[in-house]
Each structure stands twice: as C-alpha cells, then as structure tokens.
XYZ file of C-alpha atoms in Angstrom:
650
model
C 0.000 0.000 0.000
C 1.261 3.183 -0.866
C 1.736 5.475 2.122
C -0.015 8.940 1.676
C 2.432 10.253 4.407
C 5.892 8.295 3.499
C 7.837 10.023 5.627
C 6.337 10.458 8.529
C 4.823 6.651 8.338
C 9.077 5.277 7.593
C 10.728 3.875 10.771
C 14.380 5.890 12.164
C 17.026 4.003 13.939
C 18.598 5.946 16.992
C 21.545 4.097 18.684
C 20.756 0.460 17.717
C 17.073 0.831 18.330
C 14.672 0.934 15.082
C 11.484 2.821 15.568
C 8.255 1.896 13.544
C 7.073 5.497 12.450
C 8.477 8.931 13.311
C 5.633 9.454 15.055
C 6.710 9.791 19.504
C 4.250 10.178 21.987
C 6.243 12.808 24.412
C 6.209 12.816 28.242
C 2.760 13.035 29.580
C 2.747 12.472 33.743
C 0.501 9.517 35.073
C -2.670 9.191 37.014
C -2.000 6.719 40.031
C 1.251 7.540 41.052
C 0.923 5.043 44.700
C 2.084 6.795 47.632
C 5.332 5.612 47.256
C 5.948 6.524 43.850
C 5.241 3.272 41.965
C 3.110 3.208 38.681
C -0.022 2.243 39.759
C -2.342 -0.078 37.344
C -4.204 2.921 35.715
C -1.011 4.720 34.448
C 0.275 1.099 33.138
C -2.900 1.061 30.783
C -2.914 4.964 30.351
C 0.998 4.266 28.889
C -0.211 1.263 26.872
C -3.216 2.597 25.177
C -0.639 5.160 23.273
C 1.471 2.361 21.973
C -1.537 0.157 21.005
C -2.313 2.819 18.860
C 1.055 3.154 16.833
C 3.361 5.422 18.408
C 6.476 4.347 17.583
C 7.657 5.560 21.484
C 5.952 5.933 24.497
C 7.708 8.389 27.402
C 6.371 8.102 30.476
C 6.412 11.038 33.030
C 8.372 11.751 35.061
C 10.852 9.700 37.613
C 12.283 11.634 39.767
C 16.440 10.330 40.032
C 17.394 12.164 43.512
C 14.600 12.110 45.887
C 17.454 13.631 48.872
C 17.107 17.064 46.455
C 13.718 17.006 44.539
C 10.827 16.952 46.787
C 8.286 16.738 43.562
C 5.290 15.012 44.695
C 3.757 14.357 41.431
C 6.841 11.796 40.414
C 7.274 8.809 40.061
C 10.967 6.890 41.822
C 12.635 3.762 40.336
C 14.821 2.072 42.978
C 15.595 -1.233 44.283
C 14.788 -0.456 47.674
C 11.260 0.046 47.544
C 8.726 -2.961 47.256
C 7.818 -3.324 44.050
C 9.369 -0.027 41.970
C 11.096 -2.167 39.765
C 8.677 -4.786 39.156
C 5.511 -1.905 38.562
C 8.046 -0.347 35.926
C 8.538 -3.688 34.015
C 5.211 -4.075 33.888
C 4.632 -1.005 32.214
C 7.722 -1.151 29.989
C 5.637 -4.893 29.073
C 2.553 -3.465 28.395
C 4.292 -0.843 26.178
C 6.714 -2.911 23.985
C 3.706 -5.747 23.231
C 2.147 -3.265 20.911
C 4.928 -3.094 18.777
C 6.128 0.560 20.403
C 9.800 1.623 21.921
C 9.224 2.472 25.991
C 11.171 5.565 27.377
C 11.481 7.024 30.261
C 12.139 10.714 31.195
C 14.374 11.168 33.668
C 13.862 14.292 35.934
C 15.145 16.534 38.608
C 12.734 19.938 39.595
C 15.544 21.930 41.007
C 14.254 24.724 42.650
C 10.708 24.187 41.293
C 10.468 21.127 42.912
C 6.953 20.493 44.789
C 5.927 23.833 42.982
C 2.406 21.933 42.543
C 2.053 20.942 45.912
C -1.061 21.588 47.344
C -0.568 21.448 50.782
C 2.062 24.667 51.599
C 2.429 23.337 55.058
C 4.488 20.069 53.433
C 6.174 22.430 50.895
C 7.419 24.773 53.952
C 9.217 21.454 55.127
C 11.324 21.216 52.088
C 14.508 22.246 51.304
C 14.794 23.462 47.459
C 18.213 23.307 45.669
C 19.045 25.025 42.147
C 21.721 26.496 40.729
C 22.583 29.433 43.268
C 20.868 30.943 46.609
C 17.590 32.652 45.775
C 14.214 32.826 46.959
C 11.809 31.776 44.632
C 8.925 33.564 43.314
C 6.499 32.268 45.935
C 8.999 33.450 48.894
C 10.593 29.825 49.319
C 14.307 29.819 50.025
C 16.643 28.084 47.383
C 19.781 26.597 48.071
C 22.437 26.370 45.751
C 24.107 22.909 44.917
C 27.225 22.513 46.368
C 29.645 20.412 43.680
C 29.202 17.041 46.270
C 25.508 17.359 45.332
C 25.730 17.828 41.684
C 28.037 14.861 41.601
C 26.098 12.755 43.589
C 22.816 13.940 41.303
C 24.701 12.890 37.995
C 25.166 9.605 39.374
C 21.731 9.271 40.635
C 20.896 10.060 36.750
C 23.146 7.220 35.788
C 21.949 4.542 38.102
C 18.147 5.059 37.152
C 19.096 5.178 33.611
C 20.623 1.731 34.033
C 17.531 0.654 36.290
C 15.073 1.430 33.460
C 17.235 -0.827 31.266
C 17.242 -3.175 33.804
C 13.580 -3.119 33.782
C 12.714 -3.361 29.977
C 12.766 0.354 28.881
C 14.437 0.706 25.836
C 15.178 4.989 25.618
C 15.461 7.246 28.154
C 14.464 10.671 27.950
C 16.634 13.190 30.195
C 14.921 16.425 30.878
C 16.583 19.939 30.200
C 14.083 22.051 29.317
C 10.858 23.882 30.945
C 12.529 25.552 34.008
C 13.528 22.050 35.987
C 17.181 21.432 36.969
C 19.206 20.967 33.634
C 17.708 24.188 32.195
C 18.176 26.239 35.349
C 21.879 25.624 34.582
C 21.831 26.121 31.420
C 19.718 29.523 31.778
C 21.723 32.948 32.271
C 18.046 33.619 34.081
C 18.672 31.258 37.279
C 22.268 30.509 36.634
C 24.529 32.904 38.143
C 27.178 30.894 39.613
C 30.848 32.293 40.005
C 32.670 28.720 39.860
C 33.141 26.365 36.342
C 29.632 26.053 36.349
C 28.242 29.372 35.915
C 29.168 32.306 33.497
C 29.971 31.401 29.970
C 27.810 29.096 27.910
C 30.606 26.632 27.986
C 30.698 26.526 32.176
C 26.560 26.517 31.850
C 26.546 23.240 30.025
C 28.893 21.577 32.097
C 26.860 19.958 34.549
C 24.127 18.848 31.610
C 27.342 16.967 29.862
C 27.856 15.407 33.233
C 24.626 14.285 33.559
C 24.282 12.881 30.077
C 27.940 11.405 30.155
C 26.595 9.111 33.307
C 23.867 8.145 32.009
C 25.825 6.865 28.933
C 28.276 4.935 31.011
C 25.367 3.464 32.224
C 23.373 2.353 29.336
C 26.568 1.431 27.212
C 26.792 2.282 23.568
C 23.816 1.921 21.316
C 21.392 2.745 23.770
C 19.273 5.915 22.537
C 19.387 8.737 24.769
C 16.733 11.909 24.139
C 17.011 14.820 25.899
C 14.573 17.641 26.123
C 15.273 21.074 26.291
C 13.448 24.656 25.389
C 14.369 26.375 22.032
C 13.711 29.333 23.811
C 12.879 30.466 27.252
C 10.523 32.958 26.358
C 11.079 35.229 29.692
C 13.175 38.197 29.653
C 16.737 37.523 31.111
C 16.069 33.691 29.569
C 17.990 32.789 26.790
C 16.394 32.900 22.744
C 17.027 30.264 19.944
C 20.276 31.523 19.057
C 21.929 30.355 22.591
C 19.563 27.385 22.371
C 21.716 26.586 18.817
C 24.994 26.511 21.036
C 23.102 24.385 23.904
C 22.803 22.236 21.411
C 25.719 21.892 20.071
C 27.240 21.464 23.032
C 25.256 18.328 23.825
C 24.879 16.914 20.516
C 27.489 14.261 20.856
C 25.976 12.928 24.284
C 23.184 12.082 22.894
C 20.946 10.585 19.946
C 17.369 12.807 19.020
C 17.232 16.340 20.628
C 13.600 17.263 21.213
C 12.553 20.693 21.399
C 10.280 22.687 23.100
C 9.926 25.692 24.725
C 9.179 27.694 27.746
C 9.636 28.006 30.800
C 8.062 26.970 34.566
C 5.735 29.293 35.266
C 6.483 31.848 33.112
C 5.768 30.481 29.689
C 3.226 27.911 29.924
C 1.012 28.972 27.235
C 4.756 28.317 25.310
C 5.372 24.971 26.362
C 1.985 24.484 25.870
C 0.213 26.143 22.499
C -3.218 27.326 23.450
C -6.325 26.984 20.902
C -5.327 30.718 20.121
C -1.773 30.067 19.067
C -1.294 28.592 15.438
C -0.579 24.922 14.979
C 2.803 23.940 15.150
C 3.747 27.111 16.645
C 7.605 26.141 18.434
C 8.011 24.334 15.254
C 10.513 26.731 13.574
C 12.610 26.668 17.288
C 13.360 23.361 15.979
C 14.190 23.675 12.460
C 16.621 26.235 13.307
C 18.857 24.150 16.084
C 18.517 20.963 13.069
C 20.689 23.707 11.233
C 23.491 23.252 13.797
C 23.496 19.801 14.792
C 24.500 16.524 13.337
C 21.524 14.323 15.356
C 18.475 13.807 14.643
C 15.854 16.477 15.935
C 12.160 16.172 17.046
C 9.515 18.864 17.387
C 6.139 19.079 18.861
C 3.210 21.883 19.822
C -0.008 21.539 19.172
C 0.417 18.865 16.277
C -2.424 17.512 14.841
C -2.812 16.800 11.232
C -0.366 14.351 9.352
C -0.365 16.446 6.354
C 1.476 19.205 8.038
C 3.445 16.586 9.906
C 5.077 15.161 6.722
C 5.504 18.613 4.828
C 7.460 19.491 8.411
C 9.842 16.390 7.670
C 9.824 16.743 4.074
C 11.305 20.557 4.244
C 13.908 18.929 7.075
C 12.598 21.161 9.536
C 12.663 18.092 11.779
C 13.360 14.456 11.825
C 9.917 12.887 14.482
C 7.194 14.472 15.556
C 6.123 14.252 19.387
C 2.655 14.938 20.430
C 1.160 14.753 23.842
C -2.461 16.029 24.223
C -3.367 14.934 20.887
C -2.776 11.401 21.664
C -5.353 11.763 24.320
C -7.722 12.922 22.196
C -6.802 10.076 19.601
C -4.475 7.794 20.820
C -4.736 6.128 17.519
C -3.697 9.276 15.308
C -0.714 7.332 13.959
C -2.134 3.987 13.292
C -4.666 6.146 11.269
C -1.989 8.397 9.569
C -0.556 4.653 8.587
C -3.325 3.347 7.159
C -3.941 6.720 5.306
C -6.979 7.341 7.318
C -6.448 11.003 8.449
C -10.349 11.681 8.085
C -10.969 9.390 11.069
C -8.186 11.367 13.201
C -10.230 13.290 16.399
C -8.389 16.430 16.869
C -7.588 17.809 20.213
C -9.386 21.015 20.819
C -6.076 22.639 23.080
C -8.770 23.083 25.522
C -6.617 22.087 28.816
C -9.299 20.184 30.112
C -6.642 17.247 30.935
C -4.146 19.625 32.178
C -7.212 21.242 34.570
C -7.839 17.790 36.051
C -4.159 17.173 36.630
C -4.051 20.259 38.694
C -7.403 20.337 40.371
C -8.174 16.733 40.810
C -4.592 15.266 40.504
C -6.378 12.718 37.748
C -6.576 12.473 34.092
C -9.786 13.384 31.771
C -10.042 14.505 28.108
C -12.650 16.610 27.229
C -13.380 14.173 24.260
C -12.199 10.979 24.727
C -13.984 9.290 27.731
C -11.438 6.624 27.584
C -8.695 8.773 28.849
C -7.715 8.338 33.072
C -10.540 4.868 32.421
C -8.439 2.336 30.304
C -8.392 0.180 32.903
C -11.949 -0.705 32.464
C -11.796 -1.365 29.231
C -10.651 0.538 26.525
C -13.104 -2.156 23.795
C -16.944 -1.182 23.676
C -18.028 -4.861 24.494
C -21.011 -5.694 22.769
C -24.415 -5.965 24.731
C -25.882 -9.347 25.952
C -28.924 -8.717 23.843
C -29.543 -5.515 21.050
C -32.253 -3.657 21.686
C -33.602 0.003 19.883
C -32.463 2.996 21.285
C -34.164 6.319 20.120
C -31.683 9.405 20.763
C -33.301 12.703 20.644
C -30.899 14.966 20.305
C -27.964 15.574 17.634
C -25.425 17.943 19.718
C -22.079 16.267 21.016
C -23.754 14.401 23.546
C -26.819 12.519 21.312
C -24.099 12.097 18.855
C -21.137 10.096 21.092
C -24.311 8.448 22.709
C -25.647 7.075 19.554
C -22.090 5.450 18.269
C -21.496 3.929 21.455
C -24.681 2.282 21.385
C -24.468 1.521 17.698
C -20.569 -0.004 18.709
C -22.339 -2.176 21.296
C -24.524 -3.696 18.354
C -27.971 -1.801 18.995
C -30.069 -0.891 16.395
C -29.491 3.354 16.629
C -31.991 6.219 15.588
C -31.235 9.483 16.505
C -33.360 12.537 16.081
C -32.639 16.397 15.375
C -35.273 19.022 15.412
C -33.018 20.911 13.322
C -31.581 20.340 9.274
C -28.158 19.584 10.534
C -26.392 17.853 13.534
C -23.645 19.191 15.909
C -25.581 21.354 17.964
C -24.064 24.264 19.996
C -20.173 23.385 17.597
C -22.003 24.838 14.819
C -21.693 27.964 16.104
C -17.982 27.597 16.459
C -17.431 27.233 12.589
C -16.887 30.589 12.082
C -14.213 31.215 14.711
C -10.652 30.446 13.524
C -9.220 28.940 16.651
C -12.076 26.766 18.303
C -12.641 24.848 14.393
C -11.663 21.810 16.104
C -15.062 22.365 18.121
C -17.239 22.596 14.890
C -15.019 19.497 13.718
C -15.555 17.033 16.829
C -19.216 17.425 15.374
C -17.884 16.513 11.681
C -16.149 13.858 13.381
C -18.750 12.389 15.311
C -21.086 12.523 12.335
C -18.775 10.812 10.480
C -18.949 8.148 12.942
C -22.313 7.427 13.307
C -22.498 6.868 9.461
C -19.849 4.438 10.157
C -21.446 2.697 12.785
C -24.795 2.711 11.219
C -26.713 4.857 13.050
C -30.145 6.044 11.014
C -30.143 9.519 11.368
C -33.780 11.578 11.183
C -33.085 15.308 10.372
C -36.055 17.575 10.821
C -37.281 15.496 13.315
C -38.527 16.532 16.810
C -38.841 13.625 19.570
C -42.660 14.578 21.255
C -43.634 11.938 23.957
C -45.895 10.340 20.705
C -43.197 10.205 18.547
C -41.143 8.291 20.620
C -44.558 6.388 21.940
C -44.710 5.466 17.938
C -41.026 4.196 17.616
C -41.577 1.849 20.515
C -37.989 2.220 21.429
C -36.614 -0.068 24.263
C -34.249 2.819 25.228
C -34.892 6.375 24.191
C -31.504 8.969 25.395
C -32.627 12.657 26.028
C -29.920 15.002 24.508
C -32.338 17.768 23.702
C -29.609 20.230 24.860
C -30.231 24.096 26.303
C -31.116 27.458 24.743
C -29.499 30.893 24.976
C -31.255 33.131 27.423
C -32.317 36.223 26.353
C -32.606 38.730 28.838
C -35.918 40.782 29.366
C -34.674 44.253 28.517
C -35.760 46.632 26.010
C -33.881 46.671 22.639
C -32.876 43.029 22.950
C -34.852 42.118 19.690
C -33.319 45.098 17.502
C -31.238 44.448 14.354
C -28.311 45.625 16.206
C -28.738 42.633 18.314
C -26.935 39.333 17.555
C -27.224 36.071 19.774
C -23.657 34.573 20.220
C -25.213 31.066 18.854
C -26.265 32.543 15.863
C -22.920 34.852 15.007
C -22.093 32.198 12.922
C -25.356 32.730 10.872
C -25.561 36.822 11.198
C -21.740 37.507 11.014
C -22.684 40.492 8.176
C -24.464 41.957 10.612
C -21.835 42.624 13.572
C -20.719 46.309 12.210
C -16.488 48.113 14.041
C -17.855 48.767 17.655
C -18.993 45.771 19.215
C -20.567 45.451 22.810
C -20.677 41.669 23.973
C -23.110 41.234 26.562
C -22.226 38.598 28.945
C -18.752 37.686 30.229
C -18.714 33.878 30.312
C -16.174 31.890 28.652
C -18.611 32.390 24.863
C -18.428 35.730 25.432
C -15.167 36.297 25.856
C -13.586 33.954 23.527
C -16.435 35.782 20.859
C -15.062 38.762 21.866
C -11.518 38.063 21.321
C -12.402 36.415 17.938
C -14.138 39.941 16.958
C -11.041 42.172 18.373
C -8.549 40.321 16.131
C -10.815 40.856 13.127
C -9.770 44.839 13.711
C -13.375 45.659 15.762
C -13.916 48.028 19.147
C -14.713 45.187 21.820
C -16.607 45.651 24.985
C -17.229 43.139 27.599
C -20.200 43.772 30.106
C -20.253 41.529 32.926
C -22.464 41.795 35.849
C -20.166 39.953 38.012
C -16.982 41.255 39.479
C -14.790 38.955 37.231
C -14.706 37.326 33.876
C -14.462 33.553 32.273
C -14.820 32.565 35.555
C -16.575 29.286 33.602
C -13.371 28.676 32.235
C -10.761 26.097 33.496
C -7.598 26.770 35.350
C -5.568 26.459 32.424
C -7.428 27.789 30.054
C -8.542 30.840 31.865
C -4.844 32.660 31.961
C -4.748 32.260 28.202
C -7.952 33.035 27.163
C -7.364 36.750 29.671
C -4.215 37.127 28.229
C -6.206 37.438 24.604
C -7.966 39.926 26.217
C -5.445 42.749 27.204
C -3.013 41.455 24.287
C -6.270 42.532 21.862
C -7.422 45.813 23.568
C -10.485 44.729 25.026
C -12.482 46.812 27.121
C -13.965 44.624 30.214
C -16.702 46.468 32.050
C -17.297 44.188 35.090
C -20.156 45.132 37.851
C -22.259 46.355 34.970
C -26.200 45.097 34.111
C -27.543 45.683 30.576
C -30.823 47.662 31.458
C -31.856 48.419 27.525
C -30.362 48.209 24.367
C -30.083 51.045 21.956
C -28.925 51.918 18.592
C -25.827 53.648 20.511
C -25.246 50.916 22.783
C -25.950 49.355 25.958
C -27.270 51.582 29.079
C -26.225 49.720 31.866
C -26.006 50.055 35.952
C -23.000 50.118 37.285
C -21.564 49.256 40.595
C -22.632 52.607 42.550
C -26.386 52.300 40.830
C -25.658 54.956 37.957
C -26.288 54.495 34.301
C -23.636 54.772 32.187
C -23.722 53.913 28.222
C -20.751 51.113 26.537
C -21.124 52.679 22.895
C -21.540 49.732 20.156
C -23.093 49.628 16.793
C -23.866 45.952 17.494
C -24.625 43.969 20.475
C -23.432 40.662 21.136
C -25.502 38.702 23.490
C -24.027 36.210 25.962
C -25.579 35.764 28.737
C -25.800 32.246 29.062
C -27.571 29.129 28.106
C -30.412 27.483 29.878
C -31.589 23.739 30.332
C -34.475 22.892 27.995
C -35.812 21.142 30.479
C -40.017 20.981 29.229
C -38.323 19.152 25.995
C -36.626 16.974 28.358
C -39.418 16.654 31.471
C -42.074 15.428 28.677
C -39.923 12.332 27.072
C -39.054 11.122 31.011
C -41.629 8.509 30.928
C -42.020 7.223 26.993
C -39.786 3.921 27.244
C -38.405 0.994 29.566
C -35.408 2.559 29.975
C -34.533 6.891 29.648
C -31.476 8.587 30.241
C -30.979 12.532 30.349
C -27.608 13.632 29.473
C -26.223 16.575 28.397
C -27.066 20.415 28.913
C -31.100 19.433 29.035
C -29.253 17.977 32.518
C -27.587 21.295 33.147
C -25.987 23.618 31.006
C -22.342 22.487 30.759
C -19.300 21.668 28.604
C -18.448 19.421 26.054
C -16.388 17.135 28.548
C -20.336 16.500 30.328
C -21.984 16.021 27.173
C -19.470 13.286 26.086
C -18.709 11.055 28.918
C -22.928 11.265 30.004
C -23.179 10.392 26.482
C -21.031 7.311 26.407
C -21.653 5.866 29.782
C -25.507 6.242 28.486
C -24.914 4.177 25.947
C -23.050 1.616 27.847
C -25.882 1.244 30.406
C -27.775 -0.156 28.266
C-alpha cells in the first residue's frame, strides 16, 4: 500500500534501536502515582493505550532520580529499595513494547521548582529546594544552591536510574533539560549565576548537563538511545532565545541521539510549552528547524500537532526528523495507526482546551474533554457488545446525542437518533466561524462521520414529542435535547443591532467596528476576542466582578491574556438595562447608568436547560437517560462522557 504520508509513516534508527514510524508520543505524567511513587495499574494502561495505537515511542512522566534534592510530589521513583518499583516499571515497559512501540522514560530533577504543585504549603514549607545558586523563589521559598558534592552525587543518581530502566525493559530514556527544571536552570543565564566552572559562559553553563548525560551513557553502554529535552527558547526576559539554544545544542549533541525541542519556561511560559487553541498549529516548530541547522543528530519537534499532512511537509522541508505529540494522543491515541493506514479523516483532533491539564491540577487525575477513555483504560478501553440488542431512540444531535448514539451503535444496537433541526452538531455549529475553536465545529464533523460508520439512522427535521417516541416503541430512548441561549428581558434586545452569540455564525454580516458583547462567560469572551482580532472596538459587560470565571484553570490565563493582548475593554459590575442603537445603558456598581457605545450587540448571557423538551420524554420507554445540557448547562467534557456511559448502560 502506498503510504499517503511516506515520511512520517518510515521507521528511524537511533543508537541500535529501530522505531516503527516517526511518530513519539512525548512525556505526559501519570494518574495513580501510589504513595510511594510506583506506577499504579491505571497509568500502566494509560501508557499502553498510546502504543496500542502506533506510536512508535511511548515516554512516560516523570521519575524523579534524587529524591534527597527534589521533593516533587507528582513523580514517580525507580529504585531497588522500595517494594515493588522495579517490578511496577517492568510491567509497564511490558505493556508498552507488546504493541509493537519503543518504551522511554524521562528522567527528571525539579531543582528549585520542585513540589511547585504541591497543594498542601504546610508540606512544601518542610522542604529544602536546591538550584543552581541561593535565591528565593517567586512564591517566597528559600533556594539553596548545589554545592559540587551534590551535583556529583545527582549525575550519578541520573546514571543509576538510567541503568535501572534498562534493567527493567525500557528501551530509551528521555533526560529532561528544558521547561525551568534542573538541567535548564543551569543552562539559563536567568537562574544561573554561579561564580565557579559552572556558571558564566555558555561553555561553564553546560557543564553539569554533559555530566549528567555522560553518566547516564556509562550506564546504558553504547547503542542505547538517549533523548534529551530542552526549550528552544525560554521565552522570559533575562532567559535565553534560539540563538543560545543553537549553542546548547551543540554542546550536547554528541551525548546524545534525538534532541527534542520545546519551549518555555516553569511558570512563566506555559502557554509556550503548551500552544493554546489561540496560538497557530505547530507554533515552536521553527525553534526546531533552526537548532537541526546546527546539529548533526536527529531532531524532534512538537506543539499543538495535529494533522499528518502538516506533519510530513514538516519532515519533508527537514525542519525536523519525528514528531512528538502529547495532548493529541489523548484525544486520539490512535492518530498514527490512522496516519498509517492513510486514514487522516478518522483522526479526532484535540481542541487545546486544557481540560486534561485542569484535572491534573485540580483533581490530581486524568480526563479529556473528548475521549472518555482517557484516566478509564483500565476498564476497558473495547466497547463490548451488549448481551442482547435492543432500539435505542436518541433525541438529540449535539455532542452528547451524537457520542451516545455510536457507542450504542458499537455495542450492536439498532441506533436512531433525532434532530429538530436540518443539521447535527448542535451548539459546535456555532464555532465554525471562529478560527481557533474549528476543532469544536469538527468534533461534530467527526462524530457525524462516525455514526455513518457505525450505522446509526439519522432523522433530520425530526422533533422527539412523547408520541413520537410512543410510535417508535424504542426499548431505550436517550434525552440530549440540549439548552437554549437566554435572552434577557430588557428593552432593545430584539433590535437588528442585536446578535445572539449562537447565531454569530449565521448573522456575522451583521456585527458592524464597535462591538458590545453582553455577557462575560467563557462564549463571550472567547467571541469577543475572535471579533477584536478581526480589527473591531470590543466591549465586555459583565455583571459579576470577574470574567471567564466558567473557564478552566488552564485555560482561563490564556484566554485573559487574549484579552489585554487585543485591547479589550472589560466592564465588570455592569447590568444591561436596555439596548439602543448607541449601545448598551447599563447600571454600574454605585447604581448609575452609564452607556458602553456599540453599533452591534453581542448577546451572551448564558444558556439554559431545555428542560419541558426533556421533562415530557421522562416517561415514553423501559429505559430513559438525560444527558447533556437538558441535565444542566455544561461543557463538552459532560456532554461526552454522560453520552457514552448512556450508551453503555444499556
């Protein structure tokens, strides 16, 4: 068969390893990390569902190599003294290398950032932090700098669990320089300011790196592929930019065998290391093709990499030699078994939403906003068939009939699903209009495209009433009837100036320069930061005293740093009391009216539960589920896993 990506589909030897694709699934941390630092079972199948579905290596994230100077609680350790390290690391190195994949490991020391995620401050106060030099952090923790006994003892540390994760099956090991941790703090003229051999010049900065990466080659022996990771750029002011990343480098460059770049910096470039939906695609890419100008190995790149045709034209120009991707093999762990069976169409693309990286942080778990299999593989990453099909009737055709209707078609039930309107997707078709959330309107496309695969009878035009469903005799009917926007009750809310955010994509002529967007939720804002880069006057009103508070931890600093990069006015404390063809006359704070001038109004207030629709199909079969915003007006992540689990209950 001929490839339709060739390059990116050909296997790459590094040391005397040969890797099926040039395709890498980078280092993404684990979900039960036990309390004393083992891999628990659900990280095992997290790990293995990435190489069942063809990545030619799977990293996993991160082990922590000197536990005396890295307090990092969200690490895991690989040591012979604890029960069962090494055997919970073989396992997972197993469950890896069945599927035909190359396990790695990334090997890790936080330096002074270590435990920065810690939740409990109490414990944090407790630790010591080392780095570079003596400081005090950002947060007011002391810092202690290394003394050359430490460092030494560190590099060996590095070497030993390099020779452990042989030991137990791993086949690479990734060593971690970039982001802010340890290696990059010396390599950084930001934290580094020593006065000894290993401060100063770029040649003292990259002395204790070489160290590190010369142990760890003593203790793999020849052949064995070492990757190490480090930022193209730092991105902070003080932090070095791509041209010293060029000597870094080249510096290392013998030491090891793929350098993978990223970018950023701990805590201040996160939206670096990690490309928000309102950053282009591929965005650190060209950090990469400028260090493969000054280096003999082979280079890898990553950033919000989705698509295999932009993959291969990256390799075919040489502006890299793999491509690593982390979120988007949650979001389709089987992107490059696809891309090799030239089946990019059937590729679900990550919507750079940070749902997973939310749940990391506020739940210490693992979730993807559209893959309900994500943080679950261990029960069961197969939709088993049911006992006995039966007829489900969805009503519904928004993200959450849709994903409920193929898993019950997977499970072998006969599927209809019902829209009221001429077209399925629900709430993403408002999204097709808006550059950076297309992946929204396309998770519709996508699950659309799966239902037809699955076999799912779709009935357009079609609104489930309790006799309609009475009629269909359905064994299991799934309410998905979603919400509506709210519309407020004040005067001028019907005018022509007037357009309702779920309709924008509809009445786009309409929106004139100055634009007033009523309603400071996360659709608001990310409408009104969609409008400001098309050249218009944005106002936000917002009632409350803050803005996008809807919006997840992660996504939330992005999405507000759209906001003052684009100009936006934000006029919090502030209720619309009538629309007019000047503006909006609203109340502010101390009770006076004040005018936001606008030729248009955007409204936003919200979305509520259509919950009559819903209330009046409760009764109509053996078996009814509600799911979705009819439930309570949500988020995608809601309307997918209800959805699924649905479909699986019956």
């Amino acid at each position: 068969m001929e490839k339709r990506f060739p390059l990116l589909c050909s296997p790459i030897k590094l040391g005397n390893v040969v890797f099926r694709n040039r395709m890498f699934s980078s280092p993404t941390s684990g979900t039960d990390i036990t309390a004393d630092h083992c891999i628990g079972p659900k990280t095992t199948a997290y790990y293995e569902l990435k190489a069942k579905g063809g990545a030619a290596a799977v990293t996993i994230s991160a082990v922590k190599v000197h536990p005396a100077t890295d307090g990092s609680t969200q690490s895991f350790e690989l040591n012979l003294q604890t029960t069962n390290s090494l055997a919970s690391f073989t396992y997972t190195a197993d469950a890896i290398k069945r599927h035909g994949a190359v396990p790695s490991m990334l090997l890790s020391h936080g330096g002074q950032f270590s435990g920065a995620y810690m939740k409990d401050k109490a414990q944090l106060d407790k630790l010591v932090q080392y780095g570079p030099v003596d400081c005090v952090r950002y947060d007011g923790v002391e810092v202690k700098a290394l003394t050359h006994e430490q460092m030494a003892d560190i590099a060996k540390a590095y070497g030993e669990v390099a020779a452990l994760a042989k030991q137990a099956g791993f086949e690479m090991v990734t060593v971690h320089g970039g982001h802010g941790w340890l290696l990059n703090q010396f390599f950084s003229p930001y934290f580094n300011k020593r006065t000894d051999e290993y401060g100063g010049s770029l040649e003292n900065r990259v002395r204790f790196p070489q160290e590190v990466l010369t142990s760890i080659r003593n203790a793999v022996g020849p052949g064995f592929p070492i990757e190490i990771r480090i930022s193209g750029r730092e991105g902070m002011e003080g932090g070095y930019e791509v041209d010293e990343a060029c000597r870094i480098a080249e510096a290392i460059q013998d030491k090891v065998d793929l350098i993978h770049v990223s970018a950023g910096s701990h805590r201040f470039g996160f939206h670096i290391t990690h490309p928000s939906m309102f950053a282009e695609h591929g965005a650190n890419v060209y950090l990469a093709a400028e260090i493969k100008k000054h280096v003999h190995v082979p280079v890898a790149t990553l950033g919000a990499l989705n698509d295999p045709a932009m993959m291969e034209e990256i390799l075919e120009s040489g502006k890299a030699d793999i491509i690593e991707m982390g979120r988007e093999l949650l979001a389709d762990p089987f992107l490059p078994a696809k891309a090799m069976a030239n089946q990019p169409e059937d590729i679900v693309k990550c919507l750079r939403c940070f749902t997973c990286m939310a749940e990391r942080v506020t739940t210490s778990t693992r979730r993807c906003a559209i893959n309900p299999m994500i943080g679950r593989e261990l029960e069961g990453t197969e939709v088993t068939p049911a006992p006995r099909p039966k007829k489900v009737l969805v009503a519904g055709g928004g993200v959450g009939g849709m994903r409920a209707a193929v898993t019950a078609a997977q499970r072998g039930h006969k599927v209809v699903l019902c829209e009221k309107t001429d077209a399925v997707g629900g709430i993403l078709k408002s999204e097709q209009i808006i550059p950076f959330k297309r992946e929204m309107y396309e998770l519709g496309l996508s699950l659309e495209r799966q239902m037809q695969q699955e076999g799912v009878e779709v009935r357009l035009n079609t609104e489930v009433t309790p006799e309609y469903a009475e009629k269909e005799r359905a064994d299991a009917v799934i309410i998905a009837v979603g919400s509506e926007p709210i519309i407020p009750p004040i005067s001028g809310i019907d005018g022509e100036n007037v357009v309702v955010v779920n309709n924008y994509y509809l009445e786009s002529e309409k929106v004139k320069d100055q634009v007033a967007v009523l309603g400071g939720g996360l659709a608001g804002c990310e409408c009104a930061v969609h409008l400001a880069r098309e050249g218009k006057e944005v106002h936000i009103v917002e009632m409350r005293d803050d803005i996008a508070v809807d919006a997840n931890v992660r996504h939330r600093p992005a999405l507000m740093a759209e906001i003052k990069k684009n100009k936006i006015a934000v006029h919090t404390g502030y209720t619309g009391k009538r629309i007019t063809p000047e503006g909006i006359v609203c109340i502010d704070a101390s009770g006076e009216e004040v005018l936001v001038p606008s030729d248009t109004v955007i409204c936003a207030v919200g979305q509520r539960a259509r919950r009559a629709a819903a209330d009046s199909l409760l009764n109509v079969a053996p078996m009814v589920r509600q799911i979705g915003d009819c439930v309570r007006p949500s988020n995608i992540t809601n309307a997918v896993y209800q959805g699924h689990y649905a479909a699986l209950d019956i």
